């Protein structure tokens, strides 16, 4: 698995599939979710309304509508509540389930935002360690490439630190 860290916006990234940082309603919100819904257009919300939500740690797949991706994988990250409420396990499950969905879709490349590190308050370095380790441990043939997106220079440094740590054992 090739793990790349890229600085940029999820809606303009160069990948076949993108992951959304959604909530259990799947009905949109701010941050990544808001940017994706704004750019995808109302068809996305209409499809999301038929799904009946999604539990934390799981994913659901929709079309990409006005966005140039093959599909959108909506992942519901945990809300940080101090770290003793299965937050790490649930974030790990998000990455794992999104990779599983990407593999089932035959994805060559998939881009992830830093799930749960915005409105949901998950500590950034801890979240980056989980993201990097889950992707590096992925042993199936697809997706071949994972892009971990940093939306500011601090989160880019955080992700790079995690990658270096994971590669050096
Ligand atoms: N592209 C890439 N990364 C982004 C973008 C973007 N356009 N916008 C923000 N980020 P968040 P969460 C970064 O809050 O913590 C929504 O209201 C941001 O800097 O989008 O999982 C949903 O509806 C941060 O590092 O997701 C949910 O209710 C990271 O993406 C809730 O927020 C995640 O921030 C989900 O919260």
JSON list of C-alpha atoms and ligand atoms in Angstrom, two decimals:
[
{"chain": "A", "resi": 1, "resn": "UNK", "atom": "CA", "xyz": [0.00, 0.00, 0.00]},
{"chain": "A", "resi": 2, "resn": "UNK", "atom": "CA", "xyz": [1.31, 3.38, -1.02]},
{"chain": "A", "resi": 3, "resn": "UNK", "atom": "CA", "xyz": [0.39, 6.03, 1.57]},
{"chain": "A", "resi": 4, "resn": "UNK", "atom": "CA", "xyz": [0.74, 9.63, 0.43]},
{"chain": "A", "resi": 5, "resn": "UNK", "atom": "CA", "xyz": [0.23, 12.77, 2.47]},
{"chain": "A", "resi": 6, "resn": "UNK", "atom": "CA", "xyz": [-1.11, 15.67, 0.45]},
{"chain": "A", "resi": 7, "resn": "UNK", "atom": "CA", "xyz": [-2.03, 19.21, 1.33]},
{"chain": "A", "resi": 8, "resn": "UNK", "atom": "CA", "xyz": [-5.40, 20.28, -0.02]},
{"chain": "A", "resi": 9, "resn": "UNK", "atom": "CA", "xyz": [-9.16, 20.22, -0.26]},
{"chain": "A", "resi": 10, "resn": "UNK", "atom": "CA", "xyz": [-11.03, 16.92, -0.46]},
{"chain": "A", "resi": 11, "resn": "UNK", "atom": "CA", "xyz": [-13.32, 18.11, -3.27]},
{"chain": "A", "resi": 12, "resn": "UNK", "atom": "CA", "xyz": [-10.43, 18.88, -5.64]},
{"chain": "A", "resi": 13, "resn": "UNK", "atom": "CA", "xyz": [-8.07, 16.05, -4.77]},
{"chain": "A", "resi": 14, "resn": "UNK", "atom": "CA", "xyz": [-6.71, 13.63, -7.33]},
{"chain": "A", "resi": 15, "resn": "UNK", "atom": "CA", "xyz": [-8.28, 10.28, -6.40]},
{"chain": "A", "resi": 16, "resn": "UNK", "atom": "CA", "xyz": [-10.88, 7.88, -7.78]},
{"chain": "A", "resi": 17, "resn": "UNK", "atom": "CA", "xyz": [-12.83, 7.73, -4.52]},
{"chain": "A", "resi": 18, "resn": "UNK", "atom": "CA", "xyz": [-13.10, 10.08, -1.56]},
{"chain": "A", "resi": 19, "resn": "UNK", "atom": "CA", "xyz": [-14.09, 9.49, 2.03]},
{"chain": "A", "resi": 20, "resn": "UNK", "atom": "CA", "xyz": [-16.46, 11.88, 3.77]},
{"chain": "A", "resi": 21, "resn": "UNK", "atom": "CA", "xyz": [-16.23, 12.67, 7.51]},
{"chain": "A", "resi": 22, "resn": "UNK", "atom": "CA", "xyz": [-19.96, 12.36, 8.10]},
{"chain": "A", "resi": 23, "resn": "UNK", "atom": "CA", "xyz": [-22.20, 12.04, 11.16]},
{"chain": "A", "resi": 24, "resn": "UNK", "atom": "CA", "xyz": [-24.75, 9.36, 12.05]},
{"chain": "A", "resi": 25, "resn": "UNK", "atom": "CA", "xyz": [-27.60, 11.12, 10.26]},
{"chain": "A", "resi": 26, "resn": "UNK", "atom": "CA", "xyz": [-25.69, 11.26, 6.94]},
{"chain": "A", "resi": 27, "resn": "UNK", "atom": "CA", "xyz": [-27.64, 14.43, 6.25]},
{"chain": "A", "resi": 28, "resn": "UNK", "atom": "CA", "xyz": [-24.72, 16.83, 5.94]},
{"chain": "A", "resi": 29, "resn": "UNK", "atom": "CA", "xyz": [-23.10, 19.37, 8.21]},
{"chain": "A", "resi": 30, "resn": "UNK", "atom": "CA", "xyz": [-20.01, 21.59, 8.23]},
{"chain": "A", "resi": 31, "resn": "UNK", "atom": "CA", "xyz": [-16.32, 20.92, 7.53]},
{"chain": "A", "resi": 32, "resn": "UNK", "atom": "CA", "xyz": [-15.55, 18.19, 5.02]},
{"chain": "A", "resi": 33, "resn": "UNK", "atom": "CA", "xyz": [-19.18, 17.07, 4.96]},
{"chain": "A", "resi": 34, "resn": "UNK", "atom": "CA", "xyz": [-20.42, 20.57, 4.11]},
{"chain": "A", "resi": 35, "resn": "UNK", "atom": "CA", "xyz": [-17.77, 21.04, 1.40]},
{"chain": "A", "resi": 36, "resn": "UNK", "atom": "CA", "xyz": [-18.66, 17.70, -0.20]},
{"chain": "A", "resi": 37, "resn": "UNK", "atom": "CA", "xyz": [-22.42, 18.31, -0.15]},
{"chain": "A", "resi": 38, "resn": "UNK", "atom": "CA", "xyz": [-21.96, 21.86, -1.54]},
{"chain": "A", "resi": 39, "resn": "UNK", "atom": "CA", "xyz": [-19.81, 20.61, -4.40]},
{"chain": "A", "resi": 40, "resn": "UNK", "atom": "CA", "xyz": [-21.78, 17.43, -5.14]},
{"chain": "A", "resi": 41, "resn": "UNK", "atom": "CA", "xyz": [-25.14, 19.19, -5.37]},
{"chain": "A", "resi": 42, "resn": "UNK", "atom": "CA", "xyz": [-28.61, 18.25, -4.07]},
{"chain": "A", "resi": 43, "resn": "UNK", "atom": "CA", "xyz": [-28.61, 14.75, -5.58]},
{"chain": "A", "resi": 44, "resn": "UNK", "atom": "CA", "xyz": [-26.21, 13.65, -2.87]},
{"chain": "A", "resi": 45, "resn": "UNK", "atom": "CA", "xyz": [-28.50, 14.75, -0.03]},
{"chain": "A", "resi": 46, "resn": "UNK", "atom": "CA", "xyz": [-31.46, 13.09, -1.76]},
{"chain": "A", "resi": 47, "resn": "UNK", "atom": "CA", "xyz": [-29.58, 9.78, -1.89]},
{"chain": "A", "resi": 48, "resn": "UNK", "atom": "CA", "xyz": [-28.37, 10.16, 1.72]},
{"chain": "A", "resi": 49, "resn": "UNK", "atom": "CA", "xyz": [-31.97, 10.66, 2.84]},
{"chain": "A", "resi": 50, "resn": "UNK", "atom": "CA", "xyz": [-32.80, 7.15, 1.61]},
{"chain": "A", "resi": 51, "resn": "UNK", "atom": "CA", "xyz": [-30.05, 5.47, 3.67]},
{"chain": "A", "resi": 52, "resn": "UNK", "atom": "CA", "xyz": [-31.49, 5.79, 7.18]},
{"chain": "A", "resi": 53, "resn": "UNK", "atom": "CA", "xyz": [-28.25, 6.99, 8.77]},
{"chain": "A", "resi": 54, "resn": "UNK", "atom": "CA", "xyz": [-25.10, 5.09, 9.66]},
{"chain": "A", "resi": 55, "resn": "UNK", "atom": "CA", "xyz": [-23.71, 3.98, 13.04]},
{"chain": "A", "resi": 56, "resn": "UNK", "atom": "CA", "xyz": [-20.38, 5.35, 14.28]},
{"chain": "A", "resi": 57, "resn": "UNK", "atom": "CA", "xyz": [-17.44, 3.34, 12.94]},
{"chain": "A", "resi": 58, "resn": "UNK", "atom": "CA", "xyz": [-19.31, 2.19, 9.84]},
{"chain": "A", "resi": 59, "resn": "UNK", "atom": "CA", "xyz": [-19.46, 3.49, 6.26]},
{"chain": "A", "resi": 60, "resn": "UNK", "atom": "CA", "xyz": [-22.02, 3.91, 3.49]},
{"chain": "A", "resi": 61, "resn": "UNK", "atom": "CA", "xyz": [-21.37, 4.41, -0.23]},
{"chain": "A", "resi": 62, "resn": "UNK", "atom": "CA", "xyz": [-23.19, 6.89, -2.48]},
{"chain": "A", "resi": 63, "resn": "UNK", "atom": "CA", "xyz": [-22.76, 8.36, -5.93]},
{"chain": "A", "resi": 64, "resn": "UNK", "atom": "CA", "xyz": [-20.59, 11.46, -6.35]},
{"chain": "A", "resi": 65, "resn": "UNK", "atom": "CA", "xyz": [-23.10, 13.52, -8.39]},
{"chain": "A", "resi": 66, "resn": "UNK", "atom": "CA", "xyz": [-21.43, 16.76, -9.56]},
{"chain": "A", "resi": 67, "resn": "UNK", "atom": "CA", "xyz": [-18.05, 15.72, -8.16]},
{"chain": "A", "resi": 68, "resn": "UNK", "atom": "CA", "xyz": [-15.57, 13.96, -10.47]},
{"chain": "A", "resi": 69, "resn": "UNK", "atom": "CA", "xyz": [-15.16, 10.82, -8.33]},
{"chain": "A", "resi": 70, "resn": "UNK", "atom": "CA", "xyz": [-16.44, 7.29, -8.91]},
{"chain": "A", "resi": 71, "resn": "UNK", "atom": "CA", "xyz": [-18.28, 7.32, -5.58]},
{"chain": "A", "resi": 72, "resn": "UNK", "atom": "CA", "xyz": [-18.20, 8.77, -2.08]},
{"chain": "A", "resi": 73, "resn": "UNK", "atom": "CA", "xyz": [-17.55, 6.59, 0.97]},
{"chain": "A", "resi": 74, "resn": "UNK", "atom": "CA", "xyz": [-19.23, 8.22, 3.99]},
{"chain": "A", "resi": 75, "resn": "UNK", "atom": "CA", "xyz": [-17.50, 7.29, 7.24]},
{"chain": "A", "resi": 76, "resn": "UNK", "atom": "CA", "xyz": [-18.88, 8.23, 10.64]},
{"chain": "A", "resi": 77, "resn": "UNK", "atom": "CA", "xyz": [-16.05, 8.97, 13.04]},
{"chain": "A", "resi": 78, "resn": "UNK", "atom": "CA", "xyz": [-16.38, 8.98, 16.84]},
{"chain": "A", "resi": 79, "resn": "UNK", "atom": "CA", "xyz": [-16.96, 12.14, 18.85]},
{"chain": "A", "resi": 80, "resn": "UNK", "atom": "CA", "xyz": [-14.01, 12.53, 21.26]},
{"chain": "A", "resi": 81, "resn": "UNK", "atom": "CA", "xyz": [-15.26, 12.16, 24.85]},
{"chain": "A", "resi": 82, "resn": "UNK", "atom": "CA", "xyz": [-11.97, 11.92, 26.72]},
{"chain": "A", "resi": 83, "resn": "UNK", "atom": "CA", "xyz": [-10.65, 8.71, 25.18]},
{"chain": "A", "resi": 84, "resn": "UNK", "atom": "CA", "xyz": [-12.32, 6.07, 27.34]},
{"chain": "A", "resi": 85, "resn": "UNK", "atom": "CA", "xyz": [-15.39, 5.52, 25.18]},
{"chain": "A", "resi": 86, "resn": "UNK", "atom": "CA", "xyz": [-13.89, 3.33, 22.46]},
{"chain": "A", "resi": 87, "resn": "UNK", "atom": "CA", "xyz": [-12.92, 6.39, 20.42]},
{"chain": "A", "resi": 88, "resn": "UNK", "atom": "CA", "xyz": [-9.65, 4.86, 19.14]},
{"chain": "A", "resi": 89, "resn": "UNK", "atom": "CA", "xyz": [-11.30, 1.55, 18.22]},
{"chain": "A", "resi": 90, "resn": "UNK", "atom": "CA", "xyz": [-14.14, 3.34, 16.43]},
{"chain": "A", "resi": 91, "resn": "UNK", "atom": "CA", "xyz": [-11.76, 5.54, 14.46]},
{"chain": "A", "resi": 92, "resn": "UNK", "atom": "CA", "xyz": [-9.74, 2.47, 13.49]},
{"chain": "A", "resi": 93, "resn": "UNK", "atom": "CA", "xyz": [-13.01, 0.81, 12.38]},
{"chain": "A", "resi": 94, "resn": "UNK", "atom": "CA", "xyz": [-13.79, 3.82, 10.17]},
{"chain": "A", "resi": 95, "resn": "UNK", "atom": "CA", "xyz": [-10.51, 3.57, 8.28]},
{"chain": "A", "resi": 96, "resn": "UNK", "atom": "CA", "xyz": [-10.73, -0.20, 8.07]},
{"chain": "A", "resi": 97, "resn": "UNK", "atom": "CA", "xyz": [-14.34, -0.19, 6.83]},
{"chain": "A", "resi": 98, "resn": "UNK", "atom": "CA", "xyz": [-13.62, 2.57, 4.32]},
{"chain": "A", "resi": 99, "resn": "UNK", "atom": "CA", "xyz": [-10.65, 0.62, 2.94]},
{"chain": "A", "resi": 100, "resn": "UNK", "atom": "CA", "xyz": [-12.83, -2.50, 2.76]},
{"chain": "A", "resi": 101, "resn": "UNK", "atom": "CA", "xyz": [-15.49, -0.57, 0.82]},
{"chain": "A", "resi": 102, "resn": "UNK", "atom": "CA", "xyz": [-12.85, 0.90, -1.51]},
{"chain": "A", "resi": 103, "resn": "UNK", "atom": "CA", "xyz": [-11.47, -2.57, -2.15]},
{"chain": "A", "resi": 104, "resn": "UNK", "atom": "CA", "xyz": [-14.96, -3.94, -2.91]},
{"chain": "A", "resi": 105, "resn": "UNK", "atom": "CA", "xyz": [-15.43, -1.06, -5.38]},
{"chain": "A", "resi": 106, "resn": "UNK", "atom": "CA", "xyz": [-12.17, -1.95, -7.11]},
{"chain": "A", "resi": 107, "resn": "UNK", "atom": "CA", "xyz": [-10.57, 1.37, -6.21]},
{"chain": "A", "resi": 108, "resn": "UNK", "atom": "CA", "xyz": [-7.01, 2.09, -7.25]},
{"chain": "A", "resi": 109, "resn": "UNK", "atom": "CA", "xyz": [-6.89, 5.27, -5.17]},
{"chain": "A", "resi": 110, "resn": "UNK", "atom": "CA", "xyz": [-8.87, 6.72, -2.29]},
{"chain": "A", "resi": 111, "resn": "UNK", "atom": "CA", "xyz": [-8.46, 10.00, -0.40]},
{"chain": "A", "resi": 112, "resn": "UNK", "atom": "CA", "xyz": [-9.24, 10.43, 3.30]},
{"chain": "A", "resi": 113, "resn": "UNK", "atom": "CA", "xyz": [-9.71, 13.62, 5.29]},
{"chain": "A", "resi": 114, "resn": "UNK", "atom": "CA", "xyz": [-8.53, 13.58, 8.92]},
{"chain": "A", "resi": 115, "resn": "UNK", "atom": "CA", "xyz": [-11.75, 11.97, 10.21]},
{"chain": "A", "resi": 116, "resn": "UNK", "atom": "CA", "xyz": [-12.98, 13.17, 13.64]},
{"chain": "A", "resi": 117, "resn": "UNK", "atom": "CA", "xyz": [-10.22, 15.79, 14.12]},
{"chain": "A", "resi": 118, "resn": "UNK", "atom": "CA", "xyz": [-12.42, 18.84, 13.41]},
{"chain": "A", "resi": 119, "resn": "UNK", "atom": "CA", "xyz": [-15.89, 19.25, 14.91]},
{"chain": "A", "resi": 120, "resn": "UNK", "atom": "CA", "xyz": [-15.59, 15.85, 16.63]},
{"chain": "A", "resi": 121, "resn": "UNK", "atom": "CA", "xyz": [-12.49, 16.91, 18.60]},
{"chain": "A", "resi": 122, "resn": "UNK", "atom": "CA", "xyz": [-10.28, 13.80, 18.32]},
{"chain": "A", "resi": 123, "resn": "UNK", "atom": "CA", "xyz": [-6.65, 14.72, 19.19]},
{"chain": "A", "resi": 124, "resn": "UNK", "atom": "CA", "xyz": [-4.82, 15.17, 15.89]},
{"chain": "A", "resi": 125, "resn": "UNK", "atom": "CA", "xyz": [-1.63, 13.20, 16.51]},
{"chain": "A", "resi": 126, "resn": "UNK", "atom": "CA", "xyz": [-3.51, 10.25, 17.96]},
{"chain": "A", "resi": 127, "resn": "UNK", "atom": "CA", "xyz": [-5.91, 10.27, 14.98]},
{"chain": "A", "resi": 128, "resn": "UNK", "atom": "CA", "xyz": [-3.01, 10.55, 12.50]},
{"chain": "A", "resi": 129, "resn": "UNK", "atom": "CA", "xyz": [-1.27, 7.54, 14.11]},
{"chain": "A", "resi": 130, "resn": "UNK", "atom": "CA", "xyz": [-4.46, 5.48, 13.70]},
{"chain": "A", "resi": 131, "resn": "UNK", "atom": "CA", "xyz": [-4.95, 6.61, 10.09]},
{"chain": "A", "resi": 132, "resn": "UNK", "atom": "CA", "xyz": [-1.37, 5.89, 9.05]},
{"chain": "A", "resi": 133, "resn": "UNK", "atom": "CA", "xyz": [-1.07, 2.54, 10.83]},
{"chain": "A", "resi": 134, "resn": "UNK", "atom": "CA", "xyz": [-4.39, 1.23, 9.50]},
{"chain": "A", "resi": 135, "resn": "UNK", "atom": "CA", "xyz": [-3.46, 2.16, 5.93]},
{"chain": "A", "resi": 136, "resn": "UNK", "atom": "CA", "xyz": [0.09, 0.77, 6.14]},
{"chain": "A", "resi": 137, "resn": "UNK", "atom": "CA", "xyz": [-1.26, -2.50, 7.54]},
{"chain": "A", "resi": 138, "resn": "UNK", "atom": "CA", "xyz": [-3.75, -2.91, 4.69]},
{"chain": "A", "resi": 139, "resn": "UNK", "atom": "CA", "xyz": [-2.66, -6.03, 2.83]},
{"chain": "A", "resi": 140, "resn": "UNK", "atom": "CA", "xyz": [-5.19, -6.37, 0.02]},
{"chain": "A", "resi": 141, "resn": "UNK", "atom": "CA", "xyz": [-4.30, -5.41, -3.56]},
{"chain": "A", "resi": 142, "resn": "UNK", "atom": "CA", "xyz": [-6.82, -2.60, -3.73]},
{"chain": "A", "resi": 143, "resn": "UNK", "atom": "CA", "xyz": [-6.75, 0.28, -3.15]},
{"chain": "A", "resi": 144, "resn": "UNK", "atom": "CA", "xyz": [-3.12, 0.60, -4.23]},
{"chain": "A", "resi": 145, "resn": "UNK", "atom": "CA", "xyz": [-2.83, 4.19, -3.17]},
{"chain": "A", "resi": 146, "resn": "UNK", "atom": "CA", "xyz": [-4.24, 6.04, -0.16]},
{"chain": "A", "resi": 147, "resn": "UNK", "atom": "CA", "xyz": [-4.02, 9.80, 0.08]},
{"chain": "A", "resi": 148, "resn": "UNK", "atom": "CA", "xyz": [-4.23, 11.26, 3.58]},
{"chain": "A", "resi": 149, "resn": "UNK", "atom": "CA", "xyz": [-5.28, 14.87, 3.21]},
{"chain": "A", "resi": 150, "resn": "UNK", "atom": "CA", "xyz": [-3.98, 17.67, 5.36]},
{"chain": "A", "resi": 151, "resn": "UNK", "atom": "CA", "xyz": [-6.07, 20.81, 5.35]},
{"chain": "A", "resi": 152, "resn": "UNK", "atom": "CA", "xyz": [-3.48, 23.02, 7.04]},
{"chain": "A", "resi": 153, "resn": "UNK", "atom": "CA", "xyz": [0.28, 22.96, 7.53]},
{"chain": "A", "resi": 154, "resn": "UNK", "atom": "CA", "xyz": [0.02, 21.76, 11.12]},
{"chain": "A", "resi": 155, "resn": "UNK", "atom": "CA", "xyz": [-2.00, 18.68, 10.18]},
{"chain": "A", "resi": 156, "resn": "UNK", "atom": "CA", "xyz": [0.45, 17.98, 7.35]},
{"chain": "A", "resi": 157, "resn": "UNK", "atom": "CA", "xyz": [3.30, 17.94, 9.88]},
{"chain": "A", "resi": 158, "resn": "UNK", "atom": "CA", "xyz": [1.23, 15.76, 12.20]},
{"chain": "A", "resi": 159, "resn": "UNK", "atom": "CA", "xyz": [0.58, 13.20, 9.47]},
{"chain": "A", "resi": 160, "resn": "UNK", "atom": "CA", "xyz": [4.23, 13.21, 8.36]},
{"chain": "A", "resi": 161, "resn": "UNK", "atom": "CA", "xyz": [5.34, 12.57, 11.93]},
{"chain": "A", "resi": 162, "resn": "UNK", "atom": "CA", "xyz": [2.97, 9.60, 12.18]},
{"chain": "A", "resi": 163, "resn": "UNK", "atom": "CA", "xyz": [4.21, 8.17, 8.89]},
{"chain": "A", "resi": 164, "resn": "UNK", "atom": "CA", "xyz": [7.84, 8.49, 9.91]},
{"chain": "A", "resi": 165, "resn": "UNK", "atom": "CA", "xyz": [7.12, 6.88, 13.29]},
{"chain": "A", "resi": 166, "resn": "UNK", "atom": "CA", "xyz": [5.21, 3.99, 11.71]},
{"chain": "A", "resi": 167, "resn": "UNK", "atom": "CA", "xyz": [7.90, 3.36, 9.06]},
{"chain": "A", "resi": 168, "resn": "UNK", "atom": "CA", "xyz": [10.68, 3.38, 11.64]},
{"chain": "A", "resi": 169, "resn": "UNK", "atom": "CA", "xyz": [8.83, 0.78, 13.70]},
{"chain": "B", "resi": 1, "resn": "LIG", "atom": "N1", "xyz": [-10.93, 19.15, 2.71]},
{"chain": "B", "resi": 1, "resn": "LIG", "atom": "C1", "xyz": [-10.09, 18.42, 3.48]},
{"chain": "B", "resi": 1, "resn": "LIG", "atom": "N2", "xyz": [-10.07, 18.50, 4.83]},
{"chain": "B", "resi": 1, "resn": "LIG", "atom": "C2", "xyz": [-10.93, 19.37, 5.41]},
{"chain": "B", "resi": 1, "resn": "LIG", "atom": "C3", "xyz": [-11.85, 20.16, 4.66]},
{"chain": "B", "resi": 1, "resn": "LIG", "atom": "C4", "xyz": [-11.84, 20.02, 3.24]},
{"chain": "B", "resi": 1, "resn": "LIG", "atom": "N3", "xyz": [-12.65, 20.72, 2.45]},
{"chain": "B", "resi": 1, "resn": "LIG", "atom": "N4", "xyz": [-12.60, 20.90, 5.53]},
{"chain": "B", "resi": 1, "resn": "LIG", "atom": "C5", "xyz": [-12.16, 20.60, 6.77]},
{"chain": "B", "resi": 1, "resn": "LIG", "atom": "N5", "xyz": [-11.15, 19.69, 6.70]},
{"chain": "B", "resi": 1, "resn": "LIG", "atom": "P1", "xyz": [-14.59, 17.87, 10.18]},
{"chain": "B", "resi": 1, "resn": "LIG", "atom": "P2", "xyz": [-15.15, 15.61, 11.96]},
{"chain": "B", "resi": 1, "resn": "LIG", "atom": "C6", "xyz": [-10.39, 19.04, 7.80]},
{"chain": "B", "resi": 1, "resn": "LIG", "atom": "O1", "xyz": [-15.10, 18.81, 11.21]},
{"chain": "B", "resi": 1, "resn": "LIG", "atom": "O2", "xyz": [-14.25, 16.10, 13.02]},
{"chain": "B", "resi": 1, "resn": "LIG", "atom": "C7", "xyz": [-19.52, 17.89, 10.20]},
{"chain": "B", "resi": 1, "resn": "LIG", "atom": "O3", "xyz": [-20.43, 18.88, 10.58]},
{"chain": "B", "resi": 1, "resn": "LIG", "atom": "C8", "xyz": [-10.49, 19.73, 9.15]},
{"chain": "B", "resi": 1, "resn": "LIG", "atom": "O4", "xyz": [-9.47, 20.70, 9.26]},
{"chain": "B", "resi": 1, "resn": "LIG", "atom": "O5", "xyz": [-14.98, 18.05, 8.77]},
{"chain": "B", "resi": 1, "resn": "LIG", "atom": "O6", "xyz": [-15.13, 14.14, 11.60]},
{"chain": "B", "resi": 1, "resn": "LIG", "atom": "C9", "xyz": [-20.20, 16.54, 9.99]},
{"chain": "B", "resi": 1, "resn": "LIG", "atom": "O7", "xyz": [-21.50, 16.66, 9.50]},
{"chain": "B", "resi": 1, "resn": "LIG", "atom": "C10", "xyz": [-10.27, 18.56, 10.10]},
{"chain": "B", "resi": 1, "resn": "LIG", "atom": "O8", "xyz": [-8.87, 18.33, 10.29]},
{"chain": "B", "resi": 1, "resn": "LIG", "atom": "O9", "xyz": [-14.98, 16.34, 10.53]},
{"chain": "B", "resi": 1, "resn": "LIG", "atom": "C11", "xyz": [-20.18, 15.94, 11.35]},
{"chain": "B", "resi": 1, "resn": "LIG", "atom": "O10", "xyz": [-21.27, 16.35, 12.13]},
{"chain": "B", "resi": 1, "resn": "LIG", "atom": "C12", "xyz": [-10.82, 17.35, 9.37]},
{"chain": "B", "resi": 1, "resn": "LIG", "atom": "O11", "xyz": [-10.97, 17.77, 8.02]},
{"chain": "B", "resi": 1, "resn": "LIG", "atom": "C13", "xyz": [-18.90, 16.45, 11.96]},
{"chain": "B", "resi": 1, "resn": "LIG", "atom": "O12", "xyz": [-18.61, 17.67, 11.27]},
{"chain": "B", "resi": 1, "resn": "LIG", "atom": "C14", "xyz": [-12.15, 16.84, 9.88]},
{"chain": "B", "resi": 1, "resn": "LIG", "atom": "O13", "xyz": [-13.00, 17.91, 10.28]},
{"chain": "B", "resi": 1, "resn": "LIG", "atom": "C15", "xyz": [-17.75, 15.51, 11.73]},
{"chain": "B", "resi": 1, "resn": "LIG", "atom": "O14", "xyz": [-16.63, 15.99, 12.41]}
]
